[in-house]
Short mmCIF file of C-alpha atoms and ligand atoms in Angstrom, two decimals:
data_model
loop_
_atom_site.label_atom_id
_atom_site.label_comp_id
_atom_site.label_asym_id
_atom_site.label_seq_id
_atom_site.Cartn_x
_atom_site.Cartn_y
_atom_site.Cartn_z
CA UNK P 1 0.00 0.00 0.00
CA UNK P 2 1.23 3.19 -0.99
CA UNK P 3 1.91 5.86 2.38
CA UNK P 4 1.56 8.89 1.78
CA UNK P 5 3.93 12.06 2.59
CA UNK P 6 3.97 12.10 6.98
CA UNK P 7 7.82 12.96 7.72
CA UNK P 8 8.76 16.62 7.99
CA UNK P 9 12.20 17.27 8.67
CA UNK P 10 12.78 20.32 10.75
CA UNK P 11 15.90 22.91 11.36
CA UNK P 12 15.52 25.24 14.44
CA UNK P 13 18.47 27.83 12.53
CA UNK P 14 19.39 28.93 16.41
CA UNK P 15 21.68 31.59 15.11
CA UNK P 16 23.40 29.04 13.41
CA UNK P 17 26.30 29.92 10.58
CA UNK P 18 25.13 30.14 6.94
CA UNK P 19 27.70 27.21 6.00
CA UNK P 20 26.04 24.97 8.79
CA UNK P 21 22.73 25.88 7.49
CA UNK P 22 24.08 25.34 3.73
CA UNK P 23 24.87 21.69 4.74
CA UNK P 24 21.29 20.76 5.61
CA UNK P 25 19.98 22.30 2.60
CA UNK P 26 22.56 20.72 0.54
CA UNK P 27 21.68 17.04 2.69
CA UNK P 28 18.37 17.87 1.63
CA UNK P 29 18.17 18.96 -2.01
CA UNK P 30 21.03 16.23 -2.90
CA UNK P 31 18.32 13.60 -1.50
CA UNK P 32 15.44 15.52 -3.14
CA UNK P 33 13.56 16.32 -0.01
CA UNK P 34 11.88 19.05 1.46
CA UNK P 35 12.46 20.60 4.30
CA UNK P 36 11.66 23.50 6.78
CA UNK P 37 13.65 25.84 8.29
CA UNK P 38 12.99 27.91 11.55
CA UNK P 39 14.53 31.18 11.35
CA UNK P 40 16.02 33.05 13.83
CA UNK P 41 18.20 35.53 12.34
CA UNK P 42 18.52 37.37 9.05
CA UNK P 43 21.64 35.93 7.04
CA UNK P 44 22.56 36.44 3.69
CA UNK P 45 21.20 32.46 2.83
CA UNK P 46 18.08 33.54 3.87
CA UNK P 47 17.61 34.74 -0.05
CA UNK P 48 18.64 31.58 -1.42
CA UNK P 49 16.46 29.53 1.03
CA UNK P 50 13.47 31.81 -0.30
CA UNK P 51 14.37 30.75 -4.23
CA UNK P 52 12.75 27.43 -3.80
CA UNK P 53 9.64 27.76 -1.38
CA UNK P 54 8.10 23.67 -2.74
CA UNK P 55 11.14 22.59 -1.38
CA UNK P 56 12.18 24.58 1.62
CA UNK P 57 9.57 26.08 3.75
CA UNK P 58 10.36 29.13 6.01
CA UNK P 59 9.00 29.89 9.39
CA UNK P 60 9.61 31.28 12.58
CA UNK P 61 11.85 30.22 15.56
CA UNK P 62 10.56 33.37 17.97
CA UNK P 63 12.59 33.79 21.31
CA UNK P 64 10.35 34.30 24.18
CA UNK P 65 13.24 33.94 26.67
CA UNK P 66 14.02 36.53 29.35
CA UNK P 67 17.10 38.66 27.56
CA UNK P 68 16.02 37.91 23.88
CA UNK P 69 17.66 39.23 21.00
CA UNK P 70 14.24 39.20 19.50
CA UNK P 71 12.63 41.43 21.95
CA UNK P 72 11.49 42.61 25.20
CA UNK P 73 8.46 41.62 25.12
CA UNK P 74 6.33 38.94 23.38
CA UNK P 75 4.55 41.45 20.88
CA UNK P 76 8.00 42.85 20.28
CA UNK P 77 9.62 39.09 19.88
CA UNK P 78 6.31 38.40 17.09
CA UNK P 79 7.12 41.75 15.18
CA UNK P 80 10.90 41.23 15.09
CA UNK P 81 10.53 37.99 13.68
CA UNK P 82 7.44 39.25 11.19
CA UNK P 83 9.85 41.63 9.57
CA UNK P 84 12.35 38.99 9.33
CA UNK P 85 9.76 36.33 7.42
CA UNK P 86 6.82 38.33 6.54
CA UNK P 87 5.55 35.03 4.81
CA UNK P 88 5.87 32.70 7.41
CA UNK P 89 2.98 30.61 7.98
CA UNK P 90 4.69 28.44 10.73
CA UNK P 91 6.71 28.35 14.11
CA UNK P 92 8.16 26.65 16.60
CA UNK P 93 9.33 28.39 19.59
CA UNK P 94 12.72 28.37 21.13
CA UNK P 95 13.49 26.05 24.03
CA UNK P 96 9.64 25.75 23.21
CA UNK P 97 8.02 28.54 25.29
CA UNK P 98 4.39 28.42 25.13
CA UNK P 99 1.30 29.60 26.60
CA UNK P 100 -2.32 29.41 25.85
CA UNK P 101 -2.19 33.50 26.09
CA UNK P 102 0.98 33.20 23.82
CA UNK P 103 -1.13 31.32 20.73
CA UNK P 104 -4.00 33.47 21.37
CA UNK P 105 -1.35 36.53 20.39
CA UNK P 106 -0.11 34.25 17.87
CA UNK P 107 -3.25 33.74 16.32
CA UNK P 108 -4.97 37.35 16.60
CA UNK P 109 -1.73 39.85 15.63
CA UNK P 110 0.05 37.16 12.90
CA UNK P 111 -0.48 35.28 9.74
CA UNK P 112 0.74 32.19 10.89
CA UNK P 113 -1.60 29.22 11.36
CA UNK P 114 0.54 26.27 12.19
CA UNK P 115 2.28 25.84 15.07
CA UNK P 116 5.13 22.57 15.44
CA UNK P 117 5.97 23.68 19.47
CA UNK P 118 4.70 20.51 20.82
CA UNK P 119 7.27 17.39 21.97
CA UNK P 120 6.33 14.21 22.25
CA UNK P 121 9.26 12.04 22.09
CA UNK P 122 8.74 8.96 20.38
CA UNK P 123 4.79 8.59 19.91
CA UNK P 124 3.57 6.91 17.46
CA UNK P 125 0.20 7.54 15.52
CA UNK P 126 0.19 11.28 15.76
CA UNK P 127 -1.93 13.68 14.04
CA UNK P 128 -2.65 17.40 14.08
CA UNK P 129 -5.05 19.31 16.28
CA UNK P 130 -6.56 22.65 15.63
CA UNK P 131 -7.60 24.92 18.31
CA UNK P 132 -9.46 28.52 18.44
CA UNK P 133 -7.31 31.15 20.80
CA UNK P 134 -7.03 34.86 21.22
CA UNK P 135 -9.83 37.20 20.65
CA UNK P 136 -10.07 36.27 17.14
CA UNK P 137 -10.85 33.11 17.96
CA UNK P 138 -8.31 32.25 14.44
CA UNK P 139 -7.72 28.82 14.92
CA UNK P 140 -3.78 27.63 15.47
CA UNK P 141 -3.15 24.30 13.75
CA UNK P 142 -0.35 22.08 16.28
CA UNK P 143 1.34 19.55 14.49
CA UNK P 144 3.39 17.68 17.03
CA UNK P 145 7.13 16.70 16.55
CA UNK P 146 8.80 13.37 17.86
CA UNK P 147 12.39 13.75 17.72
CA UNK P 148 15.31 16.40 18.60
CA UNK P 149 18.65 15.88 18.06
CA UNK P 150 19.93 17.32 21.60
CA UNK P 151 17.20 15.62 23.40
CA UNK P 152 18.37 12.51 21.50
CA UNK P 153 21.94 12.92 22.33
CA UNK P 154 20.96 12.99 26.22
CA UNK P 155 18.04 9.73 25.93
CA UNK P 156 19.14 6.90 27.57
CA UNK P 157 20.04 4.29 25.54
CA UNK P 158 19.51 6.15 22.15
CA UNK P 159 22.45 4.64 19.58
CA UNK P 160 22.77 7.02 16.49
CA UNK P 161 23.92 4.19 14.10
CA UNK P 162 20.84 1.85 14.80
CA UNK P 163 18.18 4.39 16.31
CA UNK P 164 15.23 4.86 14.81
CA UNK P 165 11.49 6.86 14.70
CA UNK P 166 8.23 5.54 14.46
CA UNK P 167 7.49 6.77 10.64
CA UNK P 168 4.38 3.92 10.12
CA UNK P 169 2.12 5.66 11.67
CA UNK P 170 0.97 8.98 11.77
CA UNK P 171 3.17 12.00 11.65
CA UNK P 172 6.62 11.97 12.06
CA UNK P 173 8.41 15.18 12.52
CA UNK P 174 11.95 15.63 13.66
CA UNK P 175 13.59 18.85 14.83
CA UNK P 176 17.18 18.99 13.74
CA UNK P 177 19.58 22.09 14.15
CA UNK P 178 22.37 22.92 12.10
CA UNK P 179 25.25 23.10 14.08
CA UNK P 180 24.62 19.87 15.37
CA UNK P 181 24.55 18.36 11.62
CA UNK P 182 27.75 20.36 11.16
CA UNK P 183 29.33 19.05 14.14
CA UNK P 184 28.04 15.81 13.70
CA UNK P 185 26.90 16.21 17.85
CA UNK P 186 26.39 12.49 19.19
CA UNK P 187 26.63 14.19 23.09
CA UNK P 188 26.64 17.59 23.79
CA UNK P 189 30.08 18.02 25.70
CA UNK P 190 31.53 18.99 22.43
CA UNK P 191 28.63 21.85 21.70
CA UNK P 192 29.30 23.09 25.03
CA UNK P 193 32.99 23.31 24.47
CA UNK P 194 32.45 25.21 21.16
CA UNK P 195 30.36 27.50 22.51
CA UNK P 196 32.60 28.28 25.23
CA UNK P 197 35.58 28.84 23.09
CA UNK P 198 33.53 31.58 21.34
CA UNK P 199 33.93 33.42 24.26
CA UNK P 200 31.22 35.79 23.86
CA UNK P 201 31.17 35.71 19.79
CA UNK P 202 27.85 34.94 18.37
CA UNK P 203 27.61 32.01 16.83
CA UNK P 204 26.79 32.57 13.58
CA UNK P 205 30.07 34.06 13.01
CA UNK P 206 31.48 30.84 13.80
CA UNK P 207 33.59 29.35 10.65
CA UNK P 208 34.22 25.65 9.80
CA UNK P 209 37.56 25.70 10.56
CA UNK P 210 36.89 26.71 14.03
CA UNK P 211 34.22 24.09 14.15
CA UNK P 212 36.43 21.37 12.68
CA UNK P 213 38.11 20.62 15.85
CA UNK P 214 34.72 19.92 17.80
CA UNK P 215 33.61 17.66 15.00
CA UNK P 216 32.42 14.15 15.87
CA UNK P 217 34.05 11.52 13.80
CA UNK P 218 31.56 8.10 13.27
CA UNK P 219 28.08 8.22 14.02
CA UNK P 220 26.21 11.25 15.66
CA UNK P 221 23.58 13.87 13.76
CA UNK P 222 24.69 13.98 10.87
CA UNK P 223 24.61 10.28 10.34
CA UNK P 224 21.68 9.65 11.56
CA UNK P 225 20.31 12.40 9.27
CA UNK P 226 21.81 10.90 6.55
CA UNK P 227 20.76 7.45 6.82
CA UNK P 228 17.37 8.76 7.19
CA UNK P 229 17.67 10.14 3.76
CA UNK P 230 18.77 7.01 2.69
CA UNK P 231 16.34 4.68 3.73
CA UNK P 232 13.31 6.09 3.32
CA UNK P 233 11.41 7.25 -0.32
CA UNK P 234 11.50 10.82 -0.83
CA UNK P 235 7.74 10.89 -1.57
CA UNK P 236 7.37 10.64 2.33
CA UNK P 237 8.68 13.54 2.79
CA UNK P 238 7.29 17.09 3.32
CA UNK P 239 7.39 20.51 4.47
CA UNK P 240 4.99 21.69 7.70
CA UNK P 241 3.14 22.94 5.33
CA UNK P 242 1.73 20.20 3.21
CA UNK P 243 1.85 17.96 6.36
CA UNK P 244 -0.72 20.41 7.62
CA UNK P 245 -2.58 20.46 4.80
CA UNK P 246 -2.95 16.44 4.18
CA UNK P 247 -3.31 15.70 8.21
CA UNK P 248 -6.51 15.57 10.21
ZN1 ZN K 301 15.79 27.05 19.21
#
């Protein structure tokens, strides 16, 4: 029987360098796959990712965190990140900050309509709910995710050569983030380390030969990414937005 399209892979930017973001899209297009990307920053790939909008979705990655780049408050977070993407559609939050007053600001001061902020690690069958919030009453489709790769590289007794997601049932959604592809993160002592040598710098001004020295060698993100690709047709794959237009 043929399945149709229920995998979405997922990049949470997190002020990630345009090379590390140029890998996934490269992973991706050299596989033929879609894929969305959840922007936190303006970059100079930003225009590219925007040449091929079938193939790579754009939405937001708004920081609601005390001491956000975005903004001081969470109107101010939404309008930074509006000007940034004015045709996103989608979001997922960072370090997944959400409120039912949050979606209800979501829903009545911002054209997005899906939201992909909800973790639940390894369930199977899932499928998308839709809710009405905010004065508006708009409703706020939730399409939950079942994988991360830093939550994976903390799970006990996750292996990155052998692991696997449920992708028989339901949706399956993973949330990936470029640095960890690029660094090919299998545990995160080596993030930390990077980010520590930065001393301060922002991230996204890291370059890959300052990375190359916190790569993993074997099997870690990347890998598992890849063998993803590998296995499984590229028909089941899709952006957030046709997943939340074929789910129920
Ligand atoms: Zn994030």
């Amino acid at each position: 029987m043929e399945v149709n399209a229920n995998i979405g892979l997922t990049f949470d930017v997190d002020w990630a360098p345009d090379w590390a973001i140029a890998l996934c899209v490269d992973l991706c297009a050299s596989a033929g796959v879609p894929a969305t990307f959840f922007v936190t920053h303006s970059c100079d790939i930003l225009a590219d990712l925007r040449r091929a909008p079938d193939r790579t979705e754009l939405g937001l990655h708004p920081n609601f965190l005390p001491g956000s780049s975005h903004g001081a408050t969470p109107e101010a977070v939404l309008e930074h990140c509006l000007a940034l993407l004015p045709e996103a559609r989608s979001m997922r939050t960072h370090s997944l900050v959400q409120s039912t007053p949050l979606l209800g600001m979501v829903a009545d001061h911002t054209p997005i309509d899906v939201d992909v902020s909800l973790f639940l690690p390894f369930h199977r069958f899932l499928h998308a709910t839709a809710l009405p919030v905010g004065r508006s009453g708009r409703m706020i489709r939730r399409l939950p995710y079942l994988w991360e790769d830093d939550i994976a590289a903390g799970w006990p007794g996750w292996d990155w050569e052998t692991g696997g997601v449920p992708t028989d049932g339901g949706l399956c959604i993973l949330a990936f983030h470029p640095i960890h592809v690029a660094l090919n993160t299998a545990s995160l002592d080596r993030y930390d380390a990077l980010k520590d040598s930065l001393g301060g710098r922002g991230l996204a001004s890291l370059t890959e030969a300052e990375a190359a020295r916190f790569h993993r060698p074997g099997f870690g993100v990347r890998g598992f990414l890849e063998r993803l690709l590998a296995d499984i047709p590229g028909h089941r794959f899709s952006t957030i937005a046709g997943l939340a237009g074929g789910a129920s």
